[in-house]
Short mmCIF file of C-alpha atoms in Angstrom, two decimals:
data_model
loop_
_atom_site.label_atom_id
_atom_site.label_comp_id
_atom_site.label_asym_id
_atom_site.label_seq_id
_atom_site.Cartn_x
_atom_site.Cartn_y
_atom_site.Cartn_z
CA MET I 1 -3.08 -7.55 -21.65
CA HIS I 2 0.22 -5.87 -20.76
CA ILE I 3 0.76 -4.90 -17.11
CA LEU I 4 3.25 -2.55 -15.44
CA ILE I 5 4.04 -2.58 -11.71
CA THR I 6 6.12 0.29 -10.31
CA GLY I 7 7.78 -0.58 -7.02
CA GLY I 8 7.93 -4.08 -8.45
CA GLY I 9 10.93 -5.00 -6.32
CA GLY I 10 9.04 -4.42 -3.08
CA PHE I 11 7.18 -7.11 -1.22
CA ILE I 12 3.72 -6.01 -2.37
CA GLY I 13 4.89 -5.64 -5.95
CA ARG I 14 6.36 -9.13 -5.96
CA LYS I 15 3.32 -10.71 -4.32
CA LEU I 16 1.07 -8.90 -6.79
CA ALA I 17 3.15 -10.10 -9.74
CA GLN I 18 3.10 -13.69 -8.45
CA ARG I 19 -0.68 -13.56 -8.08
CA LEU I 20 -1.17 -12.07 -11.55
CA VAL I 21 1.03 -14.58 -13.37
CA GLY I 22 -0.65 -17.37 -11.41
CA ASP I 23 -4.11 -16.15 -12.43
CA GLY I 24 -3.06 -15.58 -16.04
CA VAL I 25 -5.98 -13.24 -16.72
CA LEU I 26 -7.08 -9.75 -15.70
CA ARG I 27 -10.23 -7.88 -16.64
CA GLY I 28 -11.36 -10.94 -18.56
CA ARG I 29 -8.32 -10.92 -20.86
CA PRO I 30 -5.24 -13.17 -20.91
CA ILE I 31 -2.12 -11.53 -19.49
CA ALA I 32 0.49 -11.31 -22.25
CA SER I 33 3.29 -9.77 -20.19
CA VAL I 34 4.17 -8.23 -16.81
CA THR I 35 6.85 -5.56 -16.35
CA LEU I 36 8.33 -4.87 -12.91
CA VAL I 37 10.13 -1.56 -12.38
CA ASP I 38 12.12 -0.41 -9.33
CA LEU I 39 15.24 1.56 -8.45
CA ALA I 40 17.25 -1.67 -8.62
CA VAL I 41 16.42 -4.50 -10.98
CA PRO I 42 13.69 -6.59 -9.27
CA ALA I 43 14.40 -10.26 -8.63
CA PRO I 44 12.99 -12.59 -11.30
CA VAL I 45 9.46 -13.92 -10.86
CA PRO I 46 9.03 -17.46 -12.23
CA ALA I 47 6.12 -17.41 -14.65
CA PRO I 48 4.65 -19.16 -17.69
CA LEU I 49 4.53 -15.78 -19.48
CA PRO I 50 7.08 -13.01 -20.13
CA VAL I 51 8.06 -11.02 -17.01
CA SER I 52 10.50 -8.15 -17.52
CA CYS I 53 12.44 -6.77 -14.54
CA LEU I 54 13.86 -3.29 -15.10
CA ALA I 55 15.69 -0.63 -13.10
CA CYS I 56 14.22 2.85 -13.34
CA ASP I 57 13.95 5.91 -11.12
CA ILE I 58 10.41 7.17 -11.78
CA SER I 59 11.58 10.70 -11.06
CA ASP I 60 13.65 10.42 -14.27
CA ARG I 61 11.03 11.38 -16.82
CA THR I 62 13.10 10.35 -19.83
CA ALA I 63 13.92 6.89 -18.48
CA LEU I 64 10.33 6.25 -17.47
CA GLY I 65 9.05 7.46 -20.82
CA ALA I 66 11.32 4.99 -22.61
CA ILE I 67 9.87 2.09 -20.61
CA MET I 68 6.33 3.25 -21.34
CA ALA I 69 6.91 3.82 -25.05
CA ARG I 70 4.95 0.62 -25.52
CA PRO I 71 1.50 1.22 -24.00
CA PHE I 72 0.40 -0.79 -20.98
CA ASP I 73 -3.22 -1.78 -20.43
CA VAL I 74 -3.05 -1.79 -16.61
CA ILE I 75 -0.57 0.02 -14.36
CA PHE I 76 -0.17 -0.61 -10.64
CA HIS I 77 1.66 2.35 -9.10
CA LEU I 78 3.27 1.17 -5.85
CA ALA I 79 6.63 2.99 -5.98
CA ALA I 80 7.12 5.54 -3.20
CA VAL I 81 9.47 6.96 -0.62
CA VAL I 82 7.92 5.68 2.62
CA SER I 83 6.57 7.84 5.42
CA GLY I 84 9.55 8.17 7.77
CA ALA I 85 11.98 8.73 4.90
CA ALA I 86 9.74 11.34 3.26
CA GLU I 87 9.47 13.17 6.57
CA ALA I 88 13.23 13.08 7.10
CA ASP I 89 14.06 14.22 3.55
CA PHE I 90 11.42 16.57 2.15
CA ASP I 91 13.10 16.96 -1.24
CA LEU I 92 13.45 13.22 -1.78
CA GLY I 93 9.79 12.61 -0.94
CA LEU I 94 8.69 15.44 -3.21
CA ARG I 95 10.86 14.19 -6.08
CA VAL I 96 9.58 10.62 -5.99
CA ASN I 97 6.13 10.73 -4.43
CA LEU I 98 4.87 13.82 -6.25
CA PHE I 99 6.98 14.44 -9.35
CA GLY I 100 7.64 10.74 -9.96
CA THR I 101 3.90 10.09 -9.77
CA LEU I 102 3.24 13.00 -12.13
CA ASN I 103 5.82 11.58 -14.56
CA LEU I 104 3.97 8.26 -14.54
CA TYR I 105 0.60 9.92 -15.11
CA GLU I 106 2.01 12.01 -17.97
CA ALA I 107 3.59 8.94 -19.58
CA ALA I 108 0.26 7.11 -19.30
CA ARG I 109 -1.44 10.11 -20.88
CA ALA I 110 1.10 10.24 -23.70
CA ALA I 111 0.48 6.56 -24.46
CA GLY I 112 -2.95 7.59 -25.72
CA ASN I 113 -4.83 4.46 -24.62
CA ALA I 114 -6.22 5.71 -21.27
CA PRO I 115 -4.82 2.76 -19.29
CA VAL I 116 -6.31 1.55 -16.04
CA LEU I 117 -4.06 2.96 -13.31
CA VAL I 118 -4.31 1.68 -9.74
CA TYR I 119 -2.64 4.13 -7.35
CA ALA I 120 -1.49 2.99 -3.91
CA SER I 121 -2.33 5.97 -1.71
CA SER I 122 -2.29 5.87 2.08
CA ALA I 123 -4.41 6.38 5.17
CA ALA I 124 -1.77 9.02 6.01
CA VAL I 125 -3.80 11.49 3.91
CA HIS I 126 -6.07 11.71 6.97
CA GLY I 127 -5.29 13.43 10.26
CA GLY I 128 -5.20 16.81 11.94
CA GLU I 129 -8.63 18.31 12.59
CA GLU I 130 -10.52 15.44 11.01
CA PRO I 131 -12.97 13.43 13.16
CA ASP I 132 -11.68 10.44 15.13
CA GLU I 133 -13.64 8.10 12.83
CA ILE I 134 -13.05 8.68 9.13
CA THR I 135 -16.04 8.34 6.83
CA ASP I 136 -16.19 8.68 3.05
CA GLY I 137 -16.03 12.29 1.91
CA VAL I 138 -14.10 13.62 4.91
CA GLU I 139 -11.76 16.42 3.84
CA LEU I 140 -8.16 15.25 3.61
CA ASN I 141 -5.86 16.78 6.22
CA PRO I 142 -2.45 15.03 6.15
CA GLN I 143 0.02 15.81 8.92
CA THR I 144 3.17 14.49 7.23
CA SER I 145 4.95 15.28 3.98
CA TYR I 146 4.30 11.69 2.85
CA GLY I 147 0.56 12.05 3.41
CA THR I 148 0.55 15.41 1.64
CA GLN I 149 2.37 13.99 -1.38
CA LYS I 150 -0.06 11.08 -1.55
CA ALA I 151 -3.03 13.47 -1.37
CA MET I 152 -1.62 15.46 -4.29
CA GLY I 153 -1.33 12.25 -6.29
CA GLU I 154 -4.98 11.50 -5.53
CA LEU I 155 -6.19 14.86 -6.82
CA LEU I 156 -4.17 14.51 -10.02
CA LEU I 157 -5.47 10.96 -10.52
CA SER I 158 -9.11 12.04 -10.30
CA ASP I 159 -8.59 15.07 -12.54
CA MET I 160 -6.70 13.17 -15.23
CA SER I 161 -9.38 10.47 -15.13
CA ARG I 162 -12.08 13.13 -15.50
CA ARG I 163 -10.32 14.40 -18.61
CA GLY I 164 -10.01 10.89 -20.07
CA PHE I 165 -6.21 10.77 -20.00
CA LEU I 166 -6.23 7.61 -17.88
CA ASP I 167 -8.70 5.41 -16.00
CA GLY I 168 -7.59 5.85 -12.39
CA ARG I 169 -8.60 4.33 -9.11
CA GLY I 170 -6.77 5.16 -5.86
CA LEU I 171 -6.74 3.07 -2.71
CA ARG I 172 -5.85 4.57 0.69
CA LEU I 173 -4.02 1.61 2.16
CA PRO I 174 -4.10 0.92 5.88
CA THR I 175 -0.86 -0.14 7.58
CA VAL I 176 0.15 -3.44 5.99
CA SER I 177 1.08 -6.04 8.59
CA ILE I 178 2.83 -8.40 8.65
CA ARG I 179 5.34 -7.14 6.07
CA PRO I 180 8.04 -9.66 5.13
CA GLY I 181 11.69 -8.77 4.62
CA LYS I 182 13.74 -6.27 6.57
CA PRO I 183 12.61 -3.18 8.50
CA ASN I 184 12.32 -0.06 6.36
CA ALA I 185 12.11 3.69 6.99
CA ALA I 186 8.33 3.74 7.28
CA ALA I 187 7.09 5.17 10.58
CA SER I 188 4.80 2.14 10.76
CA SER I 189 7.66 -0.33 10.33
CA PHE I 190 7.45 -1.48 13.96
CA MET I 191 3.87 -2.64 13.35
CA SER I 192 5.40 -5.48 11.37
CA SER I 193 8.78 -5.94 13.07
CA ILE I 194 7.28 -6.75 16.47
CA PHE I 195 5.70 -9.78 14.80
CA ARG I 196 8.07 -10.57 11.93
CA GLU I 197 11.30 -10.54 13.92
CA THR I 198 9.94 -12.08 17.11
CA LEU I 199 8.32 -14.97 15.24
CA GLN I 200 11.78 -15.72 13.85
CA GLY I 201 13.59 -15.68 17.19
CA GLN I 202 14.81 -12.06 17.21
CA THR I 203 13.99 -9.10 19.44
CA ALA I 204 12.05 -6.05 18.22
CA ASN I 205 11.06 -2.80 19.87
CA CYS I 206 7.58 -1.36 20.10
CA PRO I 207 7.78 2.45 20.46
CA VAL I 208 4.09 2.94 21.35
CA PRO I 209 1.99 1.54 24.24
CA ARG I 210 -0.15 -1.58 24.09
CA ASP I 211 -3.38 0.42 23.82
CA PHE I 212 -2.25 2.19 20.61
CA GLU I 213 -4.84 1.51 17.88
CA VAL I 214 -3.85 0.50 14.35
CA TRP I 215 -5.85 0.56 11.10
CA HIS I 216 -4.29 -2.43 9.33
CA THR I 217 -4.60 -5.12 6.70
CA ALA I 218 -2.68 -8.21 5.57
CA PRO I 219 -0.47 -8.49 2.47
CA ARG I 220 -2.71 -11.17 0.92
CA THR I 221 -5.70 -8.88 1.34
CA VAL I 222 -3.92 -5.85 -0.14
CA VAL I 223 -2.99 -7.86 -3.23
CA ALA I 224 -6.57 -9.10 -3.64
CA ASN I 225 -7.90 -5.55 -3.30
CA LEU I 226 -5.39 -4.09 -5.77
CA ILE I 227 -6.51 -6.64 -8.35
CA HIS I 228 -10.17 -6.03 -7.54
CA ALA I 229 -9.65 -2.29 -8.09
CA ALA I 230 -8.25 -3.01 -11.54
CA THR I 231 -11.26 -5.14 -12.50
CA LEU I 232 -13.95 -2.60 -11.59
CA ASP I 233 -15.47 -0.17 -14.06
CA GLY I 234 -13.86 3.18 -13.36
CA ALA I 235 -17.26 4.88 -13.37
CA ALA I 236 -18.19 2.86 -10.27
CA PHE I 237 -15.81 5.04 -8.24
CA GLY I 238 -17.77 8.18 -9.04
CA PHE I 239 -16.30 11.67 -9.34
CA ASN I 240 -13.64 10.95 -6.70
CA ARG I 241 -11.58 8.06 -8.02
CA CYS I 242 -9.95 7.51 -4.60
CA LEU I 243 -11.38 5.77 -1.57
CA ASN I 244 -10.63 4.56 1.95
CA LEU I 245 -9.74 0.90 1.65
CA THR I 246 -11.16 -1.75 3.93
CA GLY I 247 -9.15 -2.69 7.03
CA ARG I 248 -9.32 -3.62 10.70
CA THR I 249 -8.90 -1.59 13.88
CA ASP I 250 -7.05 -3.38 16.68
CA THR I 251 -4.77 -2.27 19.47
CA ILE I 252 -1.15 -3.37 19.47
CA GLY I 253 -2.02 -5.45 22.52
CA ASP I 254 -4.86 -7.17 20.63
CA MET I 255 -2.53 -7.96 17.75
CA ILE I 256 0.13 -9.40 20.06
CA ALA I 257 -2.51 -11.54 21.77
CA ALA I 258 -3.59 -12.83 18.35
CA MET I 259 0.02 -13.75 17.54
CA THR I 260 0.25 -15.61 20.86
CA ARG I 261 -2.92 -17.59 20.12
CA VAL I 262 -1.42 -18.75 16.83
CA ALA I 263 2.26 -19.20 17.68
CA GLY I 264 2.54 -19.41 21.47
CA PRO I 265 4.03 -16.99 24.04
CA ALA I 266 7.71 -17.07 23.06
CA ALA I 267 7.46 -14.32 20.42
CA GLU I 268 5.81 -11.81 22.75
CA ALA I 269 8.62 -12.25 25.26
CA ARG I 270 11.06 -10.92 22.65
CA ILE I 271 9.29 -7.53 22.33
CA THR I 272 10.91 -4.56 24.06
CA TRP I 273 8.99 -1.40 24.96
CA GLN I 274 11.15 1.69 24.52
CA SER I 275 9.27 4.81 23.47
CA ASP I 276 10.29 6.80 20.38
CA PRO I 277 8.83 10.34 20.39
CA VAL I 278 9.57 10.91 16.68
CA ILE I 279 7.79 7.74 15.55
CA GLU I 280 4.95 8.24 18.01
CA ARG I 281 4.36 11.80 16.84
CA ILE I 282 3.99 10.64 13.25
CA VAL I 283 1.76 7.62 13.82
CA ARG I 284 -0.48 9.38 16.34
CA GLY I 285 -1.27 11.84 13.55
CA TRP I 286 -2.94 9.01 11.60
CA ARG I 287 -6.51 7.82 12.10
CA ALA I 288 -7.14 4.32 13.41
CA ARG I 289 -10.91 4.17 12.90
CA VAL I 290 -12.28 4.21 9.37
CA ARG I 291 -15.78 3.43 8.07
CA PRO I 292 -15.10 2.51 4.40
CA GLU I 293 -18.68 2.19 3.18
CA LYS I 294 -17.85 3.00 -0.44
CA ALA I 295 -15.15 0.32 -0.58
CA GLN I 296 -17.50 -2.20 0.99
CA ARG I 297 -20.23 -1.41 -1.57
CA LEU I 298 -17.71 -1.94 -4.36
CA GLY I 299 -16.77 -5.38 -3.04
CA PHE I 300 -13.35 -4.80 -1.49
CA VAL I 301 -12.55 -7.44 1.15
CA THR I 302 -11.64 -7.11 4.83
CA ASP I 303 -9.48 -9.37 7.01
CA ALA I 304 -11.52 -11.49 9.39
CA SER I 305 -8.86 -11.47 12.11
CA PHE I 306 -5.22 -10.73 12.83
CA GLU I 307 -4.78 -14.43 13.55
CA ASP I 308 -5.18 -14.92 9.78
CA SER I 309 -2.44 -12.35 9.16
CA VAL I 310 -0.08 -14.30 11.44
CA ARG I 311 -0.92 -17.63 9.80
CA TRP I 312 -0.48 -16.20 6.30
CA PHE I 313 2.89 -14.70 7.24
CA LEU I 314 4.06 -18.09 8.55
CA GLU I 315 2.82 -19.83 5.40
CA ASP I 316 3.86 -17.29 2.77
CA ASP I 317 6.97 -15.65 4.12
CA ILE I 318 8.70 -18.01 6.54
CA LEU I 319 7.85 -21.43 5.16
CA SER I 320 7.83 -20.13 1.55
CA PRO I 321 9.64 -16.78 1.64
CA VAL I 322 9.12 -14.28 -1.18
#
């Protein structure tokens, strides 16, 4: 079993790689190798099996094709230009999120082995005139370039799976919180920084009010669900290979209260509350209430509480940083 992770230098890619090499098996087969690909060479992942860390811009079709000259059995496609950056630079988002994704699909097709391909889509494909609560089968209506590019990737994934070129399954990820590392250009970045930074003694700004609702999930849970997606029979997804992933709906105030119950009041005191109209316009275009019945039927897991997310961040990323 040979596995490729694009975006392998990011925090989800690294956590996924660590989990895979720790498990040692996927889809009932021993893992022979893991390859991590990102714009810069990903940091090494200690493992009892070969882990290759390579630099590659997925929008460079030739470079990506060279990496995929040896077929992979399972591909996790996590590489992307995040929401705020894709909105600020349309051409960059289009080049990476759409054409880079198409390059990956075409390389998987050319390999000739119809690999399992797990595509990290986003809840940002929803918005606009859709209902306040998203159910399975609701027409996609993204209100950002990022969401639009992700929706295009979904349609291509289902069509290329239908034709037998690859065995795709796409997961519309909720906001992942608490993200380790440094703030990034995602519009949702504050949904981690107001916990990540303040738990480590720094200040962080919240640009939306306390009653703003968030559809979210924890890094541990995302990794578990990515792996679960790879283990399922592709036919279980039906004609549409993409689904709304499981998550929680909480207000920012609820999440801060959960942090306080776990870690005490000092972190909350470090949060500032300065509005940001640009960020607020983007995130208010997303849906915070999702009823993911298909994902639940297929066995994807949901966080029990945001307290768990805080505890896991303290255990995984402060006490034992990635």
